[in-house]
XYZ file of C-alpha atoms in Angstrom:
641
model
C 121.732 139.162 30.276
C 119.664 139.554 33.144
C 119.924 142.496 35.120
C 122.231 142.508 38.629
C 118.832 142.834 40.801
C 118.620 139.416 39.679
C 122.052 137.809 40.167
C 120.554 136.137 43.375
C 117.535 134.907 41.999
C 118.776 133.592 38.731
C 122.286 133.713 38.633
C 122.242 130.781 35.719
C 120.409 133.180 33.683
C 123.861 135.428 34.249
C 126.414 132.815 33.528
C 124.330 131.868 30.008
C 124.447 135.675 29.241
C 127.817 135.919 29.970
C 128.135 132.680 27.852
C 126.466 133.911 25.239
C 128.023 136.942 24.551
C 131.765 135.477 24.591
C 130.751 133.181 20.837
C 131.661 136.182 19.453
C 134.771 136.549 21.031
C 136.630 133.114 21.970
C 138.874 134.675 24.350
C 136.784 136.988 25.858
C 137.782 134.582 29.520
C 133.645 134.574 30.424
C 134.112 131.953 32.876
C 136.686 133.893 35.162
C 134.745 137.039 34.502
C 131.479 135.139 35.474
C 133.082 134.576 39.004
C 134.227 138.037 39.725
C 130.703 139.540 38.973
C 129.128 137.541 42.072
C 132.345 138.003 44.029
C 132.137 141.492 43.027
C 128.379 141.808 44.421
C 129.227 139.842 47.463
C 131.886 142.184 48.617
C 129.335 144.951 48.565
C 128.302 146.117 51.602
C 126.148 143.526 53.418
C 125.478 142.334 50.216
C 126.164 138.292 51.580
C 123.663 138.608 53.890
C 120.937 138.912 50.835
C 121.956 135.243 50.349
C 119.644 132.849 52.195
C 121.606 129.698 53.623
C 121.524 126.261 53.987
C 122.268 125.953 57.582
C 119.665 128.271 58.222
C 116.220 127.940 55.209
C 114.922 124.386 54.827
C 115.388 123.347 51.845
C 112.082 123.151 50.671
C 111.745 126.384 51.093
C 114.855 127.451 48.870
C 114.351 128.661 45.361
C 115.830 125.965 42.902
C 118.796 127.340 40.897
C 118.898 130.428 42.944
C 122.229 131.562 44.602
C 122.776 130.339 48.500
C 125.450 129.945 50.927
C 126.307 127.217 53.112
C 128.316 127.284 56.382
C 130.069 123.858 56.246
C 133.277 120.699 56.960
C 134.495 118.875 54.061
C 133.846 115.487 55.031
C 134.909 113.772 52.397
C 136.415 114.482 48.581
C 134.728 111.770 46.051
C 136.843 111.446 42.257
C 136.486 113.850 39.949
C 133.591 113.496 37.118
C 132.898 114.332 33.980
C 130.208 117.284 32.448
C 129.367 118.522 29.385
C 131.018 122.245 29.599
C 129.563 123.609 26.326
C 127.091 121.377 24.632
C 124.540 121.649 20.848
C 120.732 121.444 21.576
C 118.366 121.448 19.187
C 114.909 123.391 19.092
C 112.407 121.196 18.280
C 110.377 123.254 16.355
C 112.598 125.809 14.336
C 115.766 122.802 13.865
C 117.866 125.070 14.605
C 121.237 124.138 16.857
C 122.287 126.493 19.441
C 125.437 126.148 21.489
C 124.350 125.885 25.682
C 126.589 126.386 28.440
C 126.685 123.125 30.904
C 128.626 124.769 33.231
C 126.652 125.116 37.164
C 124.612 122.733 36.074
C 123.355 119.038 36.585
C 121.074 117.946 34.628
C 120.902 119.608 30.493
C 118.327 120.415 28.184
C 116.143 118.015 25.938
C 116.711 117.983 22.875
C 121.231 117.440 22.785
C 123.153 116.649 19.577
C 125.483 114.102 21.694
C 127.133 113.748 18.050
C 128.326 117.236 17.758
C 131.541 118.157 16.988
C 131.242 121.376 19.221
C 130.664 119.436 22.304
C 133.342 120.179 25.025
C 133.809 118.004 28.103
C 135.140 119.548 31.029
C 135.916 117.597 34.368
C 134.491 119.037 38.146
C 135.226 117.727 41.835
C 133.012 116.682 44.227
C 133.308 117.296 47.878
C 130.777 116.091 50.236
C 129.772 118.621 52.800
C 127.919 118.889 56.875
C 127.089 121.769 58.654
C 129.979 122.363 61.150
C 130.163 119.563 63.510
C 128.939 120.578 67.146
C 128.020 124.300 65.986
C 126.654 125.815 69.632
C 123.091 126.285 70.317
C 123.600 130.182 70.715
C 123.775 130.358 67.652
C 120.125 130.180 65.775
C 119.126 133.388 68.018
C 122.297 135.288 67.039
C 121.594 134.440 63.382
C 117.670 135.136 63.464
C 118.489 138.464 65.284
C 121.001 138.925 62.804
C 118.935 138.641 59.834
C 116.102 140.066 61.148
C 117.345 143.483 61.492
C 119.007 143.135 57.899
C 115.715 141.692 56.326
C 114.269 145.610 56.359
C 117.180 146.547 54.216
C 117.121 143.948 51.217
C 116.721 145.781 47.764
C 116.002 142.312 46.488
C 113.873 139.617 47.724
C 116.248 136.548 47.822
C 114.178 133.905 47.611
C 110.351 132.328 47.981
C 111.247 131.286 51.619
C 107.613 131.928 53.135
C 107.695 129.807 56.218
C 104.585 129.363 57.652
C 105.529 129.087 61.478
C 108.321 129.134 63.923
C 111.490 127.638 63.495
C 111.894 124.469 65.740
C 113.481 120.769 66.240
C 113.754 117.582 65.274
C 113.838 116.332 68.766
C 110.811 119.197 70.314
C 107.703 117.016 70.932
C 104.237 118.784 68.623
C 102.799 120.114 71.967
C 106.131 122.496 71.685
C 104.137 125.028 68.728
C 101.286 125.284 71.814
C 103.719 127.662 74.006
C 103.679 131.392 73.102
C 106.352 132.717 71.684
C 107.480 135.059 73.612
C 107.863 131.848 76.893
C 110.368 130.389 74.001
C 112.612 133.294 73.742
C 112.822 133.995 77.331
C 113.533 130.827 78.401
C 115.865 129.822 75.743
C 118.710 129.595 78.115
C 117.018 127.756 81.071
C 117.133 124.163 79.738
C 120.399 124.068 78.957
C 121.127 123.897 82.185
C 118.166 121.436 83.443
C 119.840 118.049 82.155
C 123.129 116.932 81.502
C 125.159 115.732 78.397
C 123.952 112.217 77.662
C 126.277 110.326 76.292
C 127.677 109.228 73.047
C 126.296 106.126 72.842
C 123.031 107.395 73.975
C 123.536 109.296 70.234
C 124.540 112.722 72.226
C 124.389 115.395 69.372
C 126.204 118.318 71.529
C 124.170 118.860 75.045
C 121.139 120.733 74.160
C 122.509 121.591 70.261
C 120.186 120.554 67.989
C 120.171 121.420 64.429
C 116.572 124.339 63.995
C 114.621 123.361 61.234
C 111.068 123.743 60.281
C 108.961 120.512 59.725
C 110.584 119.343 56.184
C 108.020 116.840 54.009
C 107.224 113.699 55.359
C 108.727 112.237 52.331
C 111.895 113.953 53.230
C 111.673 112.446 56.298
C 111.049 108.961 55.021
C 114.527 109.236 52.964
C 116.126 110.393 55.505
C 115.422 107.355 57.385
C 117.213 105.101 54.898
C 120.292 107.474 54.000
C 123.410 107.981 55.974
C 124.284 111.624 56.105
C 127.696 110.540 57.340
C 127.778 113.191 60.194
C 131.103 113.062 62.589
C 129.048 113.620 65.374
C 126.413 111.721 66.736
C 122.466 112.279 66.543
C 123.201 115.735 64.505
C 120.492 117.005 62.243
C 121.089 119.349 59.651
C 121.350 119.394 55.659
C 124.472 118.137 54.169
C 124.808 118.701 50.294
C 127.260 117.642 47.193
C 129.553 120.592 46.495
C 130.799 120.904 42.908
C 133.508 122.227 42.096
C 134.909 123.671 39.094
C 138.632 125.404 39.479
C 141.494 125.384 41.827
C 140.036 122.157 43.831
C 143.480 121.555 45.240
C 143.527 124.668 47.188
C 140.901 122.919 49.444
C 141.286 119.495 51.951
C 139.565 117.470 54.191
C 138.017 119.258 57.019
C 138.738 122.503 56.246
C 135.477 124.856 57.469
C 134.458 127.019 54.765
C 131.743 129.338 53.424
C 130.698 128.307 49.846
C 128.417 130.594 47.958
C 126.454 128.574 45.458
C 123.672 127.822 42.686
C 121.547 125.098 44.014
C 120.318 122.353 42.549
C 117.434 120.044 43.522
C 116.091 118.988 40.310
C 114.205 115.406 40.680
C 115.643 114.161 37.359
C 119.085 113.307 39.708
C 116.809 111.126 42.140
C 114.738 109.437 38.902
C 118.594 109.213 37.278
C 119.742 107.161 40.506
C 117.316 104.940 41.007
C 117.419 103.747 37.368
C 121.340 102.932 37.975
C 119.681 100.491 40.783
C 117.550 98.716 38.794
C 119.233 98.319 36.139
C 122.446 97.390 37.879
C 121.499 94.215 38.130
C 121.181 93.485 34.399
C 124.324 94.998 33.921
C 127.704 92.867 33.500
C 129.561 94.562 37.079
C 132.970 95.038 34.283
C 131.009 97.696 32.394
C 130.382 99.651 35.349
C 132.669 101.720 37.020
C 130.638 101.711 40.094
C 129.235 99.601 42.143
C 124.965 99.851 43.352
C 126.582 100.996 47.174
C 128.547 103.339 45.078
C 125.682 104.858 43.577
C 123.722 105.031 46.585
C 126.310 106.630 48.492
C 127.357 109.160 45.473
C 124.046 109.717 44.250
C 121.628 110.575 47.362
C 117.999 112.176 46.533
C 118.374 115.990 45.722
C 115.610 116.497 47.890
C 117.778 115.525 50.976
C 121.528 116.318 49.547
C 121.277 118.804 47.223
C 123.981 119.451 45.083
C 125.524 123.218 45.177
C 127.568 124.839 41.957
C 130.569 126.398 43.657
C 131.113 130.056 42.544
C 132.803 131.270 45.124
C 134.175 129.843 48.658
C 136.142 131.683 51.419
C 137.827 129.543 54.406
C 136.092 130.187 57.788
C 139.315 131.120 60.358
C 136.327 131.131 63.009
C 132.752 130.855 62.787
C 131.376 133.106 65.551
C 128.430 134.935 63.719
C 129.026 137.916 65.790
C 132.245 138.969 64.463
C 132.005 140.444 60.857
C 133.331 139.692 58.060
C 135.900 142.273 58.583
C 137.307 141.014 61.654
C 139.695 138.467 59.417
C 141.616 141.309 57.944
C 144.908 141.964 59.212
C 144.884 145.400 60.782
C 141.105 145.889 60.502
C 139.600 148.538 62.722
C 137.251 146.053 64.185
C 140.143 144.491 65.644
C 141.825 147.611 66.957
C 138.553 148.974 68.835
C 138.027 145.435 70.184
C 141.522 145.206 71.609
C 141.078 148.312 73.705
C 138.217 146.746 75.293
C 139.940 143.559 76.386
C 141.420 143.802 79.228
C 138.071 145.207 80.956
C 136.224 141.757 79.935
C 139.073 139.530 80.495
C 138.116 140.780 84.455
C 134.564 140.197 84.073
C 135.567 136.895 82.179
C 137.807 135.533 84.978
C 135.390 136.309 87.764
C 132.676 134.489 85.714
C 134.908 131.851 85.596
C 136.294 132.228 89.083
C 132.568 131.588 90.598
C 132.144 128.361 87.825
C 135.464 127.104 89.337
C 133.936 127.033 92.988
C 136.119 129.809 94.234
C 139.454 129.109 92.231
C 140.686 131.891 90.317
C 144.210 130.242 89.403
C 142.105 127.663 87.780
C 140.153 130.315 86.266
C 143.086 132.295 84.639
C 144.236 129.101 83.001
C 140.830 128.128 81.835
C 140.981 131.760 79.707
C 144.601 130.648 78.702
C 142.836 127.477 77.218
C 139.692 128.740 75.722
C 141.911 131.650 73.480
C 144.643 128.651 72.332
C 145.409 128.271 68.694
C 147.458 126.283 66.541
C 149.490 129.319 64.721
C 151.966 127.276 63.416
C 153.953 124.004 62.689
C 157.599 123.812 63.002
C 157.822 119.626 61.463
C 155.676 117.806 63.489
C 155.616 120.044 66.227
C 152.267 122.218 66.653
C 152.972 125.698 68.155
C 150.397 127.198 70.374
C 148.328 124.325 71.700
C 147.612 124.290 74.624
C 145.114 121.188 76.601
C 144.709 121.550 80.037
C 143.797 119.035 82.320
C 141.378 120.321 85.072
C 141.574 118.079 88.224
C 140.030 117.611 91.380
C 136.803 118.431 89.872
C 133.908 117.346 92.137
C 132.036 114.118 91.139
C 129.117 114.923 92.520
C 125.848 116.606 91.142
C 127.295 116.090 87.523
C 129.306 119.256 88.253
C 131.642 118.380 85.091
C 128.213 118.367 82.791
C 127.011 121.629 83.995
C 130.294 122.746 83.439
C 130.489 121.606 79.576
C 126.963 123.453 78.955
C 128.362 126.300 80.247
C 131.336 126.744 77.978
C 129.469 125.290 75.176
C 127.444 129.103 75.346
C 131.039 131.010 74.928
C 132.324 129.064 72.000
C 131.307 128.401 68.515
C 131.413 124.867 68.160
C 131.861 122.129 70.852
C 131.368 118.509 71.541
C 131.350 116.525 75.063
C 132.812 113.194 74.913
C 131.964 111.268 78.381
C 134.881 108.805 78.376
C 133.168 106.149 79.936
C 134.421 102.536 78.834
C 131.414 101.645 77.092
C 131.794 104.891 74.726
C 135.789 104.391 74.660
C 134.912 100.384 73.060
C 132.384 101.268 70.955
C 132.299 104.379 69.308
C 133.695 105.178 66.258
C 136.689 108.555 66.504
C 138.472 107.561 64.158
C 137.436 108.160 60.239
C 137.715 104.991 58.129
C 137.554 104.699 54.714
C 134.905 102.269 53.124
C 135.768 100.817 50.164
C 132.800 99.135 48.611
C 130.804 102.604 48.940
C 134.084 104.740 48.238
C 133.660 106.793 51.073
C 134.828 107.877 54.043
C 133.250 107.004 57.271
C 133.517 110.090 59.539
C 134.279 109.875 63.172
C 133.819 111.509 66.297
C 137.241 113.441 65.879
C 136.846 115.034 62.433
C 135.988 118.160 63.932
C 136.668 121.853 62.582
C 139.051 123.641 63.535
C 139.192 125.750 67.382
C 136.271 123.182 67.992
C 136.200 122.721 72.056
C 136.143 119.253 72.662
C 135.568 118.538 76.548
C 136.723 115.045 78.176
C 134.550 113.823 80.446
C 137.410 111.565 82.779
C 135.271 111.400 85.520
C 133.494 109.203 84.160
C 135.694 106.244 83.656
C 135.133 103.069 85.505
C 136.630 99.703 85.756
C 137.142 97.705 83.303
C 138.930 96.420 80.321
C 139.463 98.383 76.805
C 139.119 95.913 73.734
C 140.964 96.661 70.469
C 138.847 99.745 69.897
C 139.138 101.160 73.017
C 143.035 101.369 72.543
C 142.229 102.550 69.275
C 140.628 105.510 70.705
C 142.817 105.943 73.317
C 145.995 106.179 71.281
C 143.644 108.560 68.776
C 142.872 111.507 71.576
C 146.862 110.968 72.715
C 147.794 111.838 69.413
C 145.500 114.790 69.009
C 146.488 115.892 72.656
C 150.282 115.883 71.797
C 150.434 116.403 68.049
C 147.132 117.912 66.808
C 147.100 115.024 64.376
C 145.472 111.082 64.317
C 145.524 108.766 61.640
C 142.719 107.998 59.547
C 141.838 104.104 58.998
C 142.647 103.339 55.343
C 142.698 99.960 55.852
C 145.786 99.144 54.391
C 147.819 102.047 55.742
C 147.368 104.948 57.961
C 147.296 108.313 57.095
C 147.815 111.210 59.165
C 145.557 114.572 59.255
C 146.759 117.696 61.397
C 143.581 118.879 62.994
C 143.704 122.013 65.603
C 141.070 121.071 68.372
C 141.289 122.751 72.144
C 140.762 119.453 74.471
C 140.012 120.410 78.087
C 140.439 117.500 80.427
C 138.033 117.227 83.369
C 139.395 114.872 85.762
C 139.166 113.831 89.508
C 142.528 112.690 89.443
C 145.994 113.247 87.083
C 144.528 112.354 83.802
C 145.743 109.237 81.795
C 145.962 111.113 78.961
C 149.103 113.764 78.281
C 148.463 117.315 78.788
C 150.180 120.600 78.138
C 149.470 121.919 81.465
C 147.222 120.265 84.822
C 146.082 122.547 87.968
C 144.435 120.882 90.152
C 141.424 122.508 91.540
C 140.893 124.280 94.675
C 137.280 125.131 95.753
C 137.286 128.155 97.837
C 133.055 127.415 98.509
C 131.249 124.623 99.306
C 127.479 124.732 97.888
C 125.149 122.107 99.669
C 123.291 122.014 96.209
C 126.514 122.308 93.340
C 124.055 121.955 90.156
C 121.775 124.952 92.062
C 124.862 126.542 92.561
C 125.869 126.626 88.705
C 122.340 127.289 87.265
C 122.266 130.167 89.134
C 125.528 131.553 88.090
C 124.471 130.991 84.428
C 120.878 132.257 84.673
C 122.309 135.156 86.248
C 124.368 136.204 83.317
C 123.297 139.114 81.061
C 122.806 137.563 77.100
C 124.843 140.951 76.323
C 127.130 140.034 78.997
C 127.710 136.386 77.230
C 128.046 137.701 73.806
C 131.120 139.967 74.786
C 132.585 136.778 76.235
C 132.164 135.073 72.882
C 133.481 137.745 70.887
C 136.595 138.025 73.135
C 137.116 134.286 73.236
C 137.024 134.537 68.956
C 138.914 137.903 68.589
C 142.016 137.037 71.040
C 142.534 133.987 68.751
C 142.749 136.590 65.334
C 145.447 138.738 67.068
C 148.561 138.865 65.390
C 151.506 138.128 68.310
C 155.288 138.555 68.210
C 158.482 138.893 70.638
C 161.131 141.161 70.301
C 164.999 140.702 69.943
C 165.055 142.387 73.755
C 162.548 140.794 75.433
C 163.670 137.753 73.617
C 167.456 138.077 75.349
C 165.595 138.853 78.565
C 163.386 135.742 78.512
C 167.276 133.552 78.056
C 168.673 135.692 80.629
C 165.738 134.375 83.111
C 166.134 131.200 81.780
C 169.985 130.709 82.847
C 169.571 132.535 86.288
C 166.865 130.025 87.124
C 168.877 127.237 86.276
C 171.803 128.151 88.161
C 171.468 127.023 91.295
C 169.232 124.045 90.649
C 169.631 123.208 86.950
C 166.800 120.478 87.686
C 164.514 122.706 88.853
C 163.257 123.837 85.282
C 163.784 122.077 82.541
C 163.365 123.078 78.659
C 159.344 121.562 78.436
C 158.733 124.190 81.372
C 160.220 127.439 79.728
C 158.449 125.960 76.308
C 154.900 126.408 78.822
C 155.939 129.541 80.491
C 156.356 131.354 76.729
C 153.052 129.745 76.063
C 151.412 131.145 78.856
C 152.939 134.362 78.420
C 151.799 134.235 74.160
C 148.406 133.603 75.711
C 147.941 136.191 78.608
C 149.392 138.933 76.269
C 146.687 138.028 73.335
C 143.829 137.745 76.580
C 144.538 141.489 77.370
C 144.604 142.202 74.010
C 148.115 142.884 73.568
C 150.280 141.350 70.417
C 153.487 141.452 71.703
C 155.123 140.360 74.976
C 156.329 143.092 77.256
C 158.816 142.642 80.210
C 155.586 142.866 82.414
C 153.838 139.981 80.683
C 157.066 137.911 81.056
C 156.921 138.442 84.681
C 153.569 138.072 85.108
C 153.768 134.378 83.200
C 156.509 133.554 85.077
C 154.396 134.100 88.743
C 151.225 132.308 87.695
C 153.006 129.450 87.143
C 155.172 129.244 89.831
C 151.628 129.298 91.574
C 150.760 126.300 89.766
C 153.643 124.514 90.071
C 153.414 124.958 93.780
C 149.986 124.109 94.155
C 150.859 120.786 92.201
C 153.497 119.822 94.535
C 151.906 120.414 97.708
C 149.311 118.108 95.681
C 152.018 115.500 95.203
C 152.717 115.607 99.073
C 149.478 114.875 100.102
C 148.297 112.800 97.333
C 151.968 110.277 97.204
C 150.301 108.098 94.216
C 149.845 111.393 91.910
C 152.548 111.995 89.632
């Protein structure tokens, strides 16, 4: 067996030694011990970030049947197939059969004895994979920084990745490798704030998020030309790959985010396979085959451009911020305790950030916090506990202030997507998966989205005019997300619904015409002559260490744990009757529902995990400051409602 030093490298070469070794003992239970070896060695300290990844190493730089890791969405779950687990080969020279393991593996050895009576078959799923829809474009700097001062560490190199120049873009024009480095990483920030979102339809990725990646072959590029990649999002770049499978499959579903560590496998023979299913398809009587050519194509893409990867080990991602460790997941970790301390001091500098974004407003700004730090925690039937969208009104329609606004909160969060609901993007584009049945696949849409993505609604936008069949379509889809963190995927013949836990913010000049868990309409306090100089300079302003404590407080208040005791509890009912008594109209159940999610929320944005009389009180005040805002907003706007 080869030694651990080389378990990245060649982990095969450790599976067939483990293989080996168990023909003497039948129930040794290799394959279980196989998988605790690498899980073993991952657990070590730093040892995962030895592992080069997927989302970050072009492929063609990636050693073939070495170990990786790959940050991605299940998009889609294809059947189960069928693989030789153990399998006789014979050496051509000596005659001799030896038994081979099959197992991590695509393509087998010359030289099989398909006749054997020791073959075993052994059945796999396959689940096809993207990077993380709308991942922020913060995040290549984090992650080079990140591995750069790790890279001085490694005992073992992890793979041939020699690239030969700076990471860059698709979408960066070739005079972009003329500009000195250092210009790049200064001004990294700058752009982001120099043009707005485009839209959808104009194949808007995520703002200025583009998917890094060094100049792949051109032959790469040619295929990728002629195969879908099946991306939710529009114009994303990024590698997507085949994910096998080999135990436990059920434990995973669609769209869950999730770290799989891997061997990879790019071996040509899949691509030469493939396109001799094409040509001889056609000779072939369609009864004796079990798929159809679209099939193929769709199942079988070149392993140069979806590579498959050999599942050894996966762990789901409960957030994907980069600059929270690994250890910030654990219940009762010490990351979490020292961070807590801390929170309340950048919850102040957060909310006067925000305060200066909102033109003055810091009500609007303390409910912004409340809506960026909202989580799903739990479903109680169909209703999903902790959501909370808020509709932002009265936001200026000049100077594309809503745009600017987006870019900005796409830097704090992971993963984010701006949908400009203009009609033309409302009756044409595609949120809804739908399942294709000739290709046995499922389309993605605009909405399968991982979850605590941001997604920002652009109603400013809207004009006049009529929505078509798809339009309602979408319409009822973002409703249903909105109120039930759930839409129904298009299975043709029936409907089936997926729970999903996405944060919508609402940007709106008016009351929005979609529901909402909570609207505040926005009050400037300052009126810049130039709004989109106004913003720029706020952002450019900002210290990066300054935004990356935002982002880490955004992801950590979402991890805390967050109860209510049997006395604050009785207090909370208490308040509840003596408000009622005198006017038993004048709250109703939906508001005390709110005011327990605002008070949840601004106890977890100080960092506390329990709700104290205080917090009670304090919930209780903000929102009687909303709610009066919004009806002195009803009085002088009569048509709002």
């Amino acid at each position: 067996m080869p030694s651990s030093h080389d378990w990245i490298n060649n982990p095969l070469g450790v599976v067939e030694g483990m293989f080996a070794a168990s023909q003497n003992n039948p129930n040794s239970g290799w394959e279980a011990k196989a998988v605790e070896f690498f899980k073993d060695h991952l657990n070590e300290k730093d040892a995962h970030t030895w592992v080069p990844s997927l989302n970050d190493v072009p492929l063609h730089y990636l050693k073939p049947n070495s170990l990786v890791k790959f940050r991605c969405l299940i998009q889609d779950m294809f059947d189960p197939e069928f693989y030789m687990g153990v399998y006789e080969a014979v050496n051509p020279s000596t005659r001799d059969k030896v038994l081979r393991c099959g197992k991590y593996k695509d393509v087998t050895e010359c030289g099989v004895d398909f006749n054997s009576k020791n073959t075993v078959t052994a059945e796999r799923q396959t689940f096809y994979c993207v990077p993380i829809p709308g991942e922020s474009p913060w995040f290549p700097l984090i992650l080079s920084h990140c591995y750069a001062g790790l890279s001085q560490a490694r005992d073992v190199p992890s793979t041939s990745y020699a690239p030969a120049r700076q990471k860059r873009s698709y979408e960066e024009d070739d005079d972009m490798d003329t500009q000195p480095q250092k210009q790049r990483d200064v001004g990294w920030i700058a752009p982001l704030l120099s043009a707005g979102p485009q839209t959808a339809s104009e194949h808007h990725g995520n703002g200025d998020c583009k998917r890094q990646e060094t100049e792949a072959p051109s032959s790469q590029v040619a295929s990728a030309s002629r195969v879908d990649l099946n991306f939710p999002l529009p114009g994303e770049k990024g590698p997507s790959c085949l994910l096998k499978v080999y135990e436990d499959w059920d434990g995973f579903k669609l769209n869950d985010a999730v770290e799989v560590f891997g061997i990879l496998s790019v071996s040509p023979a899949l691509s030469a396979l493939a396109d001799e299913k094409d040509a001889s398809s056609s000779l072939l009587d369609p009864a004796d085959s079990m798929e159809t050519a679209e099939e193929q194509r769709v199942h079988s893409p070149p392993a140069s451009l979806v590579p498959r990867l050999h599942m050894l080990y996966a762990k789901p991602l409960p957030h994907n911020n980069p600059l929270l460790p690994a250890a910030a997941c654990e219940q009762n970790s010490a990351y979490l305790s020292s961070t807590r301390s801390e929170m309340a001091t950048v919850r102040t500098e957060l909310l006067a950030y925000f305060t200066h974004i909102l033109l003055g407003d810091a009500l609007a700004a303390e409910y912004l916090i409340l809506h960026l730090i909202s989580n799903v925690y739990h479903r109680h039937d169909v209703l999903p506990l902790g959501k909370f969208t808020l509709n932002l009104s009265g936001c200026p329609t000049e100077a594309s202030y809503t745009e600017r606004f987006y870019q900005i909160i796409q830097q704090l969060v992971p993963s984010s997507y701006y949908l400009g609901m203009t009609l033309q993007n409302m009756n044409q584009m595609r949120l809804v998966p739908k399942k294709d049945y000739v290709a046995n696949r499922l389309v993605s849409g605009a909405l399968q989205l991982a979850r605590n993505t941001s997604l920002f609604l652009d109603e400013s936008r809207l004009e006049q005019g009529q929505l078509d069949t798809t339009g309602v379509r979408n319409v009822t889809a973002l409703g249903n997300v909105i109120s039930w963190q759930k839409f129904d995927y298009d299975f043709n013949y029936h409907q089936m619904g997926i729970p999903c836990n996405i944060n919508v913010l609402i940007a709106s000049e008016g009351r929005s015409l979609l529901p909402s868990d909570c609207r505040i309409h926005l009050q400037s306090q300052v009126a810049p002559s130039d709004v989109e100089e106004y913003l720029r300079s706020i952002h450019t302003q900002s210290q990066a260490s300054q935004l990356n404590k935002f982002r880490v407080y955004l992801s950590v208040a979402r991890l805390l744990d967050y109860s209510i005791s049997d006395e604050v509890t009785k207090s909370v009912e208490d308040d509840f009757v003596e408000m009622r008594k005198d006017d038993p109209q004048s709250i109703s159940a939906e508001d005390l529902h709110r005011m327990l999610v605002v008070a949840r929320l601004l106890s977890l944005s100080l960092g506390q995990t329990s709700l104290s009389r205080d917090g009670w009180l304090r919930a209780k005040h903000i929102e009687a400051l909303r709610r009066s805002r919004m009806e002195q907003h009803k009085c002088v706007n009569g048509n709002e409602q």
